[in-house]
């Protein structure tokens, strides 16, 4: 059998068997992170078994693990909703807006924090949701508004405490090369995506302590899996043009991991949600793009502007225009992940809803960094090349 394993037929059988196992695993009702972790641990186990039991034994173990994971979808035992109260930030649009409606329909007492309590998003929530839902004026970068929201919520929940806080408020900023982004973009992303979530968490923790509730932080695949895969890579999954956004979300991811460890002694569970590729409107409006693009152009040094060229700089807006077309409009995987985080008796520390999360994660964890960089460069191929690189390339061809 060992000889057969080394023959072309043996390698063909091995390839087919591994393909079968991966296919079964991909079809399993598990999160992308769960699938990736199975691959990370089952492949070395398969090779180890192959060394002791032979090729057939190793491949058999691999397929068995994949089948077992496909039959065990994880914890589905949810607590009853009852009169549990949840605060959601950033409920004007996108995930926060959909989540507020979804949890209200399930019977939660929802406190929907919005940036503009008189805006269309807030009005839609008042019109379409039950009287259990309260709309709160809550700019997470305003200490005054955060404290006022805390007083309002604590007065309504009283001794019952607050069951959940979902830090969803976030901004994308103008996607551009990190060298091009003005420092104000980095600061603004950190203020909203990180410092805002930290202040909301710290302010409402006394209410979560009363109920031994849940803290859920909405992060992003742009900073990826630094919490649960820290043993493999100390950092996040980088994506071009998201230096400011990714850095702020990576900070939030690390904050979530540390708080998960520290708050467990109080009975508070902390989860991070890393959605990938969903159409949420976080990219903003054309008016906001004009303002951000103007700020970017005004702060560019002359030599940097010359190196990149006007064509490349103007092409950044085209990237924003096409961004929604690559995102899934159905937010139900994200809503389901948040619900599981809020009600599961043993929630996961990290959720990665979205079909796009699985492949980049596996490549980042299982392959050298140069291969991941190559993969991302091909997946996110730029429409244009900086002027200086284009000119040098043309000169090289002429030589």
PDB file of N, CA, C and O in Angstrom, residues 265-318:
ATOM      1  N   UNK A 265     -14.401  36.963  34.591  1.00  0.00           N
ATOM      2  CA  UNK A 265     -14.563  36.750  36.034  1.00  0.00           C
ATOM      3  C   UNK A 265     -15.844  37.378  36.565  1.00  0.00           C
ATOM      4  O   UNK A 265     -16.316  37.018  37.647  1.00  0.00           O
ATOM      5  N   UNK A 266     -16.411  38.327  35.806  1.00  0.00           N
ATOM      6  CA  UNK A 266     -17.681  38.947  36.181  1.00  0.00           C
ATOM      7  C   UNK A 266     -18.878  38.253  35.534  1.00  0.00           C
ATOM      8  O   UNK A 266     -20.019  38.686  35.715  1.00  0.00           O
ATOM      9  N   UNK A 267     -18.618  37.235  34.743  1.00  0.00           N
ATOM     10  CA  UNK A 267     -19.702  36.544  34.049  1.00  0.00           C
ATOM     11  C   UNK A 267     -20.130  37.240  32.773  1.00  0.00           C
ATOM     12  O   UNK A 267     -21.136  36.859  32.163  1.00  0.00           O
ATOM     13  N   UNK A 268     -19.392  38.260  32.339  1.00  0.00           N
ATOM     14  CA  UNK A 268     -19.709  38.976  31.102  1.00  0.00           C
ATOM     15  C   UNK A 268     -18.952  38.325  29.953  1.00  0.00           C
ATOM     16  O   UNK A 268     -17.742  38.096  30.035  1.00  0.00           O
ATOM     17  N   UNK A 269     -19.656  38.021  28.885  1.00  0.00           N
ATOM     18  CA  UNK A 269     -19.048  37.406  27.714  1.00  0.00           C
ATOM     19  C   UNK A 269     -18.841  38.469  26.631  1.00  0.00           C
ATOM     20  O   UNK A 269     -19.733  39.279  26.377  1.00  0.00           O
ATOM     21  N   UNK A 270     -17.675  38.446  26.016  1.00  0.00           N
ATOM     22  CA  UNK A 270     -17.314  39.427  24.993  1.00  0.00           C
ATOM     23  C   UNK A 270     -17.062  38.710  23.677  1.00  0.00           C
ATOM     24  O   UNK A 270     -16.307  37.735  23.620  1.00  0.00           O
ATOM     25  N   UNK A 271     -17.708  39.191  22.620  1.00  0.00           N
ATOM     26  CA  UNK A 271     -17.571  38.594  21.299  1.00  0.00           C
ATOM     27  C   UNK A 271     -17.215  39.659  20.267  1.00  0.00           C
ATOM     28  O   UNK A 271     -17.601  40.815  20.403  1.00  0.00           O
ATOM     29  N   UNK A 272     -16.486  39.251  19.241  1.00  0.00           N
ATOM     30  CA  UNK A 272     -16.182  40.121  18.108  1.00  0.00           C
ATOM     31  C   UNK A 272     -16.809  39.524  16.858  1.00  0.00           C
ATOM     32  O   UNK A 272     -16.747  38.316  16.635  1.00  0.00           O
ATOM     33  N   UNK A 273     -17.424  40.386  16.056  1.00  0.00           N
ATOM     34  CA  UNK A 273     -18.021  39.966  14.787  1.00  0.00           C
ATOM     35  C   UNK A 273     -17.165  40.536  13.664  1.00  0.00           C
ATOM     36  O   UNK A 273     -16.921  41.738  13.607  1.00  0.00           O
ATOM     37  N   UNK A 274     -16.699  39.656  12.761  1.00  0.00           N
ATOM     38  CA  UNK A 274     -15.879  40.087  11.629  1.00  0.00           C
ATOM     39  C   UNK A 274     -16.619  39.799  10.327  1.00  0.00           C
ATOM     40  O   UNK A 274     -16.323  38.812   9.655  1.00  0.00           O
ATOM     41  N   UNK A 275     -17.584  40.624   9.950  1.00  0.00           N
ATOM     42  CA  UNK A 275     -18.302  40.372   8.690  1.00  0.00           C
ATOM     43  C   UNK A 275     -17.425  40.675   7.489  1.00  0.00           C
ATOM     44  O   UNK A 275     -16.524  41.511   7.555  1.00  0.00           O
ATOM     45  N   UNK A 276     -17.705  40.002   6.397  1.00  0.00           N
ATOM     46  CA  UNK A 276     -16.921  40.247   5.177  1.00  0.00           C
ATOM     47  C   UNK A 276     -17.858  40.427   3.992  1.00  0.00           C
ATOM     48  O   UNK A 276     -18.754  39.622   3.776  1.00  0.00           O
ATOM     49  N   UNK A 277     -17.644  41.514   3.267  1.00  0.00           N
ATOM     50  CA  UNK A 277     -18.313  41.682   1.979  1.00  0.00           C
ATOM     51  C   UNK A 277     -19.806  41.852   2.028  1.00  0.00           C
ATOM     52  O   UNK A 277     -20.518  41.226   1.237  1.00  0.00           O
ATOM     53  N   UNK A 278     -20.324  42.697   2.925  1.00  0.00           N
ATOM     54  CA  UNK A 278     -21.764  42.960   2.974  1.00  0.00           C
ATOM     55  C   UNK A 278     -22.038  44.410   2.595  1.00  0.00           C
ATOM     56  O   UNK A 278     -21.259  45.318   2.928  1.00  0.00           O
ATOM     57  N   UNK A 279     -23.143  44.614   1.913  1.00  0.00           N
ATOM     58  CA  UNK A 279     -23.526  45.954   1.459  1.00  0.00           C
ATOM     59  C   UNK A 279     -24.233  46.681   2.600  1.00  0.00           C
ATOM     60  O   UNK A 279     -25.391  46.408   2.911  1.00  0.00           O
ATOM     61  N   UNK A 280     -23.533  47.615   3.232  1.00  0.00           N
ATOM     62  CA  UNK A 280     -24.058  48.281   4.424  1.00  0.00           C
ATOM     63  C   UNK A 280     -24.205  49.786   4.260  1.00  0.00           C
ATOM     64  O   UNK A 280     -24.789  50.435   5.123  1.00  0.00           O
ATOM     65  N   UNK A 281     -23.640  50.350   3.203  1.00  0.00           N
ATOM     66  CA  UNK A 281     -23.677  51.801   3.048  1.00  0.00           C
ATOM     67  C   UNK A 281     -22.579  52.513   3.808  1.00  0.00           C
ATOM     68  O   UNK A 281     -22.563  53.746   3.870  1.00  0.00           O
ATOM     69  N   UNK A 282     -21.633  51.749   4.386  1.00  0.00           N
ATOM     70  CA  UNK A 282     -20.568  52.372   5.172  1.00  0.00           C
ATOM     71  C   UNK A 282     -19.649  53.220   4.303  1.00  0.00           C
ATOM     72  O   UNK A 282     -18.932  54.093   4.801  1.00  0.00           O
ATOM     73  N   UNK A 283     -19.687  52.977   2.970  1.00  0.00           N
ATOM     74  CA  UNK A 283     -18.808  53.760   2.101  1.00  0.00           C
ATOM     75  C   UNK A 283     -19.221  55.223   2.018  1.00  0.00           C
ATOM     76  O   UNK A 283     -18.451  56.076   1.595  1.00  0.00           O
ATOM     77  N   UNK A 284     -20.477  55.534   2.446  1.00  0.00           N
ATOM     78  CA  UNK A 284     -20.906  56.922   2.502  1.00  0.00           C
ATOM     79  C   UNK A 284     -21.616  57.380   1.239  1.00  0.00           C
ATOM     80  O   UNK A 284     -21.933  56.597   0.342  1.00  0.00           O
ATOM     81  N   UNK A 285     -21.837  58.679   1.152  1.00  0.00           N
ATOM     82  CA  UNK A 285     -22.570  59.282   0.043  1.00  0.00           C
ATOM     83  C   UNK A 285     -21.612  60.032  -0.875  1.00  0.00           C
ATOM     84  O   UNK A 285     -20.449  60.287  -0.528  1.00  0.00           O
ATOM     85  N   UNK A 286     -22.128  60.419  -2.048  1.00  0.00           N
ATOM     86  CA  UNK A 286     -21.312  61.172  -3.009  1.00  0.00           C
ATOM     87  C   UNK A 286     -20.853  62.494  -2.408  1.00  0.00           C
ATOM     88  O   UNK A 286     -19.724  62.946  -2.669  1.00  0.00           O
ATOM     89  N   UNK A 287     -21.680  63.097  -1.602  1.00  0.00           N
ATOM     90  CA  UNK A 287     -21.309  64.360  -0.956  1.00  0.00           C
ATOM     91  C   UNK A 287     -20.141  64.162   0.013  1.00  0.00           C
ATOM     92  O   UNK A 287     -19.204  64.966   0.057  1.00  0.00           O
ATOM     93  N   UNK A 288     -20.187  63.076   0.754  1.00  0.00           N
ATOM     94  CA  UNK A 288     -19.083  62.778   1.667  1.00  0.00           C
ATOM     95  C   UNK A 288     -17.809  62.447   0.902  1.00  0.00           C
ATOM     96  O   UNK A 288     -16.711  62.820   1.314  1.00  0.00           O
ATOM     97  N   UNK A 289     -17.948  61.751  -0.240  1.00  0.00           N
ATOM     98  CA  UNK A 289     -16.776  61.441  -1.062  1.00  0.00           C
ATOM     99  C   UNK A 289     -16.109  62.713  -1.551  1.00  0.00           C
ATOM    100  O   UNK A 289     -14.885  62.821  -1.552  1.00  0.00           O
ATOM    101  N   UNK A 290     -16.922  63.679  -2.007  1.00  0.00           N
ATOM    102  CA  UNK A 290     -16.379  64.942  -2.504  1.00  0.00           C
ATOM    103  C   UNK A 290     -15.554  65.632  -1.418  1.00  0.00           C
ATOM    104  O   UNK A 290     -14.446  66.126  -1.681  1.00  0.00           O
ATOM    105  N   UNK A 291     -16.088  65.648  -0.214  1.00  0.00           N
ATOM    106  CA  UNK A 291     -15.397  66.304   0.891  1.00  0.00           C
ATOM    107  C   UNK A 291     -14.090  65.587   1.228  1.00  0.00           C
ATOM    108  O   UNK A 291     -13.041  66.226   1.414  1.00  0.00           O
ATOM    109  N   UNK A 292     -14.146  64.252   1.296  1.00  0.00           N
ATOM    110  CA  UNK A 292     -12.951  63.477   1.640  1.00  0.00           C
ATOM    111  C   UNK A 292     -11.903  63.547   0.529  1.00  0.00           C
ATOM    112  O   UNK A 292     -10.700  63.643   0.805  1.00  0.00           O
ATOM    113  N   UNK A 293     -12.367  63.515  -0.721  1.00  0.00           N
ATOM    114  CA  UNK A 293     -11.443  63.590  -1.848  1.00  0.00           C
ATOM    115  C   UNK A 293     -10.759  64.953  -1.891  1.00  0.00           C
ATOM    116  O   UNK A 293      -9.543  65.050  -2.135  1.00  0.00           O
ATOM    117  N   UNK A 294     -11.519  66.000  -1.621  1.00  0.00           N
ATOM    118  CA  UNK A 294     -10.954  67.354  -1.599  1.00  0.00           C
ATOM    119  C   UNK A 294      -9.898  67.479  -0.502  1.00  0.00           C
ATOM    120  O   UNK A 294      -8.816  68.046  -0.723  1.00  0.00           O
ATOM    121  N   UNK A 295     -10.197  66.934   0.663  1.00  0.00           N
ATOM    122  CA  UNK A 295      -9.245  66.995   1.775  1.00  0.00           C
ATOM    123  C   UNK A 295      -7.977  66.218   1.438  1.00  0.00           C
ATOM    124  O   UNK A 295      -6.859  66.657   1.751  1.00  0.00           O
ATOM    125  N   UNK A 296      -8.151  65.063   0.809  1.00  0.00           N
ATOM    126  CA  UNK A 296      -6.996  64.256   0.428  1.00  0.00           C
ATOM    127  C   UNK A 296      -6.105  65.018  -0.552  1.00  0.00           C
ATOM    128  O   UNK A 296      -4.876  65.081  -0.384  1.00  0.00           O
ATOM    129  N   UNK A 297      -6.715  65.609  -1.580  1.00  0.00           N
ATOM    130  CA  UNK A 297      -5.949  66.297  -2.608  1.00  0.00           C
ATOM    131  C   UNK A 297      -5.246  67.527  -2.049  1.00  0.00           C
ATOM    132  O   UNK A 297      -4.107  67.838  -2.429  1.00  0.00           O
ATOM    133  N   UNK A 298      -5.910  68.237  -1.142  1.00  0.00           N
ATOM    134  CA  UNK A 298      -5.335  69.472  -0.593  1.00  0.00           C
ATOM    135  C   UNK A 298      -4.152  69.196   0.317  1.00  0.00           C
ATOM    136  O   UNK A 298      -3.301  70.073   0.511  1.00  0.00           O
ATOM    137  N   UNK A 299      -4.071  68.005   0.900  1.00  0.00           N
ATOM    138  CA  UNK A 299      -3.007  67.693   1.854  1.00  0.00           C
ATOM    139  C   UNK A 299      -1.846  66.922   1.234  1.00  0.00           C
ATOM    140  O   UNK A 299      -0.897  66.578   1.939  1.00  0.00           O
ATOM    141  N   UNK A 300      -1.924  66.647  -0.075  1.00  0.00           N
ATOM    142  CA  UNK A 300      -0.861  65.889  -0.722  1.00  0.00           C
ATOM    143  C   UNK A 300       0.353  66.779  -0.989  1.00  0.00           C
ATOM    144  O   UNK A 300       0.225  67.852  -1.588  1.00  0.00           O
ATOM    145  N   UNK A 301       1.540  66.355  -0.585  1.00  0.00           N
ATOM    146  CA  UNK A 301       2.752  67.080  -0.969  1.00  0.00           C
ATOM    147  C   UNK A 301       2.915  67.041  -2.494  1.00  0.00           C
ATOM    148  O   UNK A 301       2.456  66.106  -3.158  1.00  0.00           O
ATOM    149  N   UNK A 302       3.587  68.031  -3.032  1.00  0.00           N
ATOM    150  CA  UNK A 302       3.730  68.148  -4.483  1.00  0.00           C
ATOM    151  C   UNK A 302       4.444  66.942  -5.087  1.00  0.00           C
ATOM    152  O   UNK A 302       4.038  66.435  -6.147  1.00  0.00           O
ATOM    153  N   UNK A 303       5.492  66.452  -4.417  1.00  0.00           N
ATOM    154  CA  UNK A 303       6.231  65.314  -4.984  1.00  0.00           C
ATOM    155  C   UNK A 303       5.405  64.033  -4.964  1.00  0.00           C
ATOM    156  O   UNK A 303       5.506  63.197  -5.867  1.00  0.00           O
ATOM    157  N   UNK A 304       4.567  63.872  -3.938  1.00  0.00           N
ATOM    158  CA  UNK A 304       3.687  62.694  -3.880  1.00  0.00           C
ATOM    159  C   UNK A 304       2.631  62.763  -4.977  1.00  0.00           C
ATOM    160  O   UNK A 304       2.346  61.762  -5.653  1.00  0.00           O
ATOM    161  N   UNK A 305       2.059  63.951  -5.176  1.00  0.00           N
ATOM    162  CA  UNK A 305       1.068  64.128  -6.244  1.00  0.00           C
ATOM    163  C   UNK A 305       1.697  63.830  -7.602  1.00  0.00           C
ATOM    164  O   UNK A 305       1.071  63.206  -8.465  1.00  0.00           O
ATOM    165  N   UNK A 306       2.923  64.266  -7.786  1.00  0.00           N
ATOM    166  CA  UNK A 306       3.621  64.043  -9.052  1.00  0.00           C
ATOM    167  C   UNK A 306       3.895  62.553  -9.261  1.00  0.00           C
ATOM    168  O   UNK A 306       3.750  62.021 -10.361  1.00  0.00           O
ATOM    169  N   UNK A 307       4.282  61.837  -8.177  1.00  0.00           N
ATOM    170  CA  UNK A 307       4.617  60.418  -8.294  1.00  0.00           C
ATOM    171  C   UNK A 307       3.393  59.580  -8.653  1.00  0.00           C
ATOM    172  O   UNK A 307       3.474  58.662  -9.480  1.00  0.00           O
ATOM    173  N   UNK A 308       2.265  59.881  -8.054  1.00  0.00           N
ATOM    174  CA  UNK A 308       1.048  59.089  -8.295  1.00  0.00           C
ATOM    175  C   UNK A 308       0.323  59.527  -9.567  1.00  0.00           C
ATOM    176  O   UNK A 308      -0.223  58.683 -10.287  1.00  0.00           O
ATOM    177  N   UNK A 309       0.289  60.829  -9.816  1.00  0.00           N
ATOM    178  CA  UNK A 309      -0.363  61.327 -11.021  1.00  0.00           C
ATOM    179  C   UNK A 309      -1.860  61.521 -10.846  1.00  0.00           C
ATOM    180  O   UNK A 309      -2.507  60.853 -10.037  1.00  0.00           O
ATOM    181  N   UNK A 310      -2.422  62.452 -11.600  1.00  0.00           N
ATOM    182  CA  UNK A 310      -3.839  62.800 -11.491  1.00  0.00           C
ATOM    183  C   UNK A 310      -4.749  61.624 -11.862  1.00  0.00           C
ATOM    184  O   UNK A 310      -5.798  61.418 -11.263  1.00  0.00           O
ATOM    185  N   UNK A 311      -4.335  60.865 -12.877  1.00  0.00           N
ATOM    186  CA  UNK A 311      -5.180  59.747 -13.331  1.00  0.00           C
ATOM    187  C   UNK A 311      -5.378  58.722 -12.220  1.00  0.00           C
ATOM    188  O   UNK A 311      -6.487  58.229 -11.995  1.00  0.00           O
ATOM    189  N   UNK A 312      -4.293  58.413 -11.505  1.00  0.00           N
ATOM    190  CA  UNK A 312      -4.382  57.442 -10.412  1.00  0.00           C
ATOM    191  C   UNK A 312      -5.246  57.990  -9.278  1.00  0.00           C
ATOM    192  O   UNK A 312      -6.095  57.280  -8.724  1.00  0.00           O
ATOM    193  N   UNK A 313      -5.051  59.251  -8.942  1.00  0.00           N
ATOM    194  CA  UNK A 313      -5.785  59.856  -7.837  1.00  0.00           C
ATOM    195  C   UNK A 313      -7.275  59.937  -8.139  1.00  0.00           C
ATOM    196  O   UNK A 313      -8.122  59.661  -7.282  1.00  0.00           O
ATOM    197  N   UNK A 314      -7.610  60.303  -9.367  1.00  0.00           N
ATOM    198  CA  UNK A 314      -9.024  60.375  -9.741  1.00  0.00           C
ATOM    199  C   UNK A 314      -9.651  58.985  -9.831  1.00  0.00           C
ATOM    200  O   UNK A 314     -10.856  58.826  -9.665  1.00  0.00           O
ATOM    201  N   UNK A 315      -8.820  57.969 -10.081  1.00  0.00           N
ATOM    202  CA  UNK A 315      -9.329  56.601 -10.163  1.00  0.00           C
ATOM    203  C   UNK A 315      -9.751  56.026  -8.824  1.00  0.00           C
ATOM    204  O   UNK A 315     -10.453  55.010  -8.776  1.00  0.00           O
ATOM    205  N   UNK A 316      -9.335  56.666  -7.721  1.00  0.00           N
ATOM    206  CA  UNK A 316      -9.725  56.184  -6.396  1.00  0.00           C
ATOM    207  C   UNK A 316     -11.237  56.231  -6.216  1.00  0.00           C
ATOM    208  O   UNK A 316     -11.826  55.382  -5.545  1.00  0.00           O
ATOM    209  N   UNK A 317     -11.874  57.233  -6.797  1.00  0.00           N
ATOM    210  CA  UNK A 317     -13.334  57.342  -6.675  1.00  0.00           C
ATOM    211  C   UNK A 317     -14.034  56.201  -7.405  1.00  0.00           C
ATOM    212  O   UNK A 317     -15.075  55.720  -6.954  1.00  0.00           O
ATOM    213  N   UNK A 318     -13.460  55.753  -8.524  1.00  0.00           N
ATOM    214  CA  UNK A 318     -14.063  54.631  -9.243  1.00  0.00           C
ATOM    215  C   UNK A 318     -14.098  53.377  -8.380  1.00  0.00           C
ATOM    216  O   UNK A 318     -15.022  52.562  -8.475  1.00  0.00           O
TER     217      UNK A 318
END
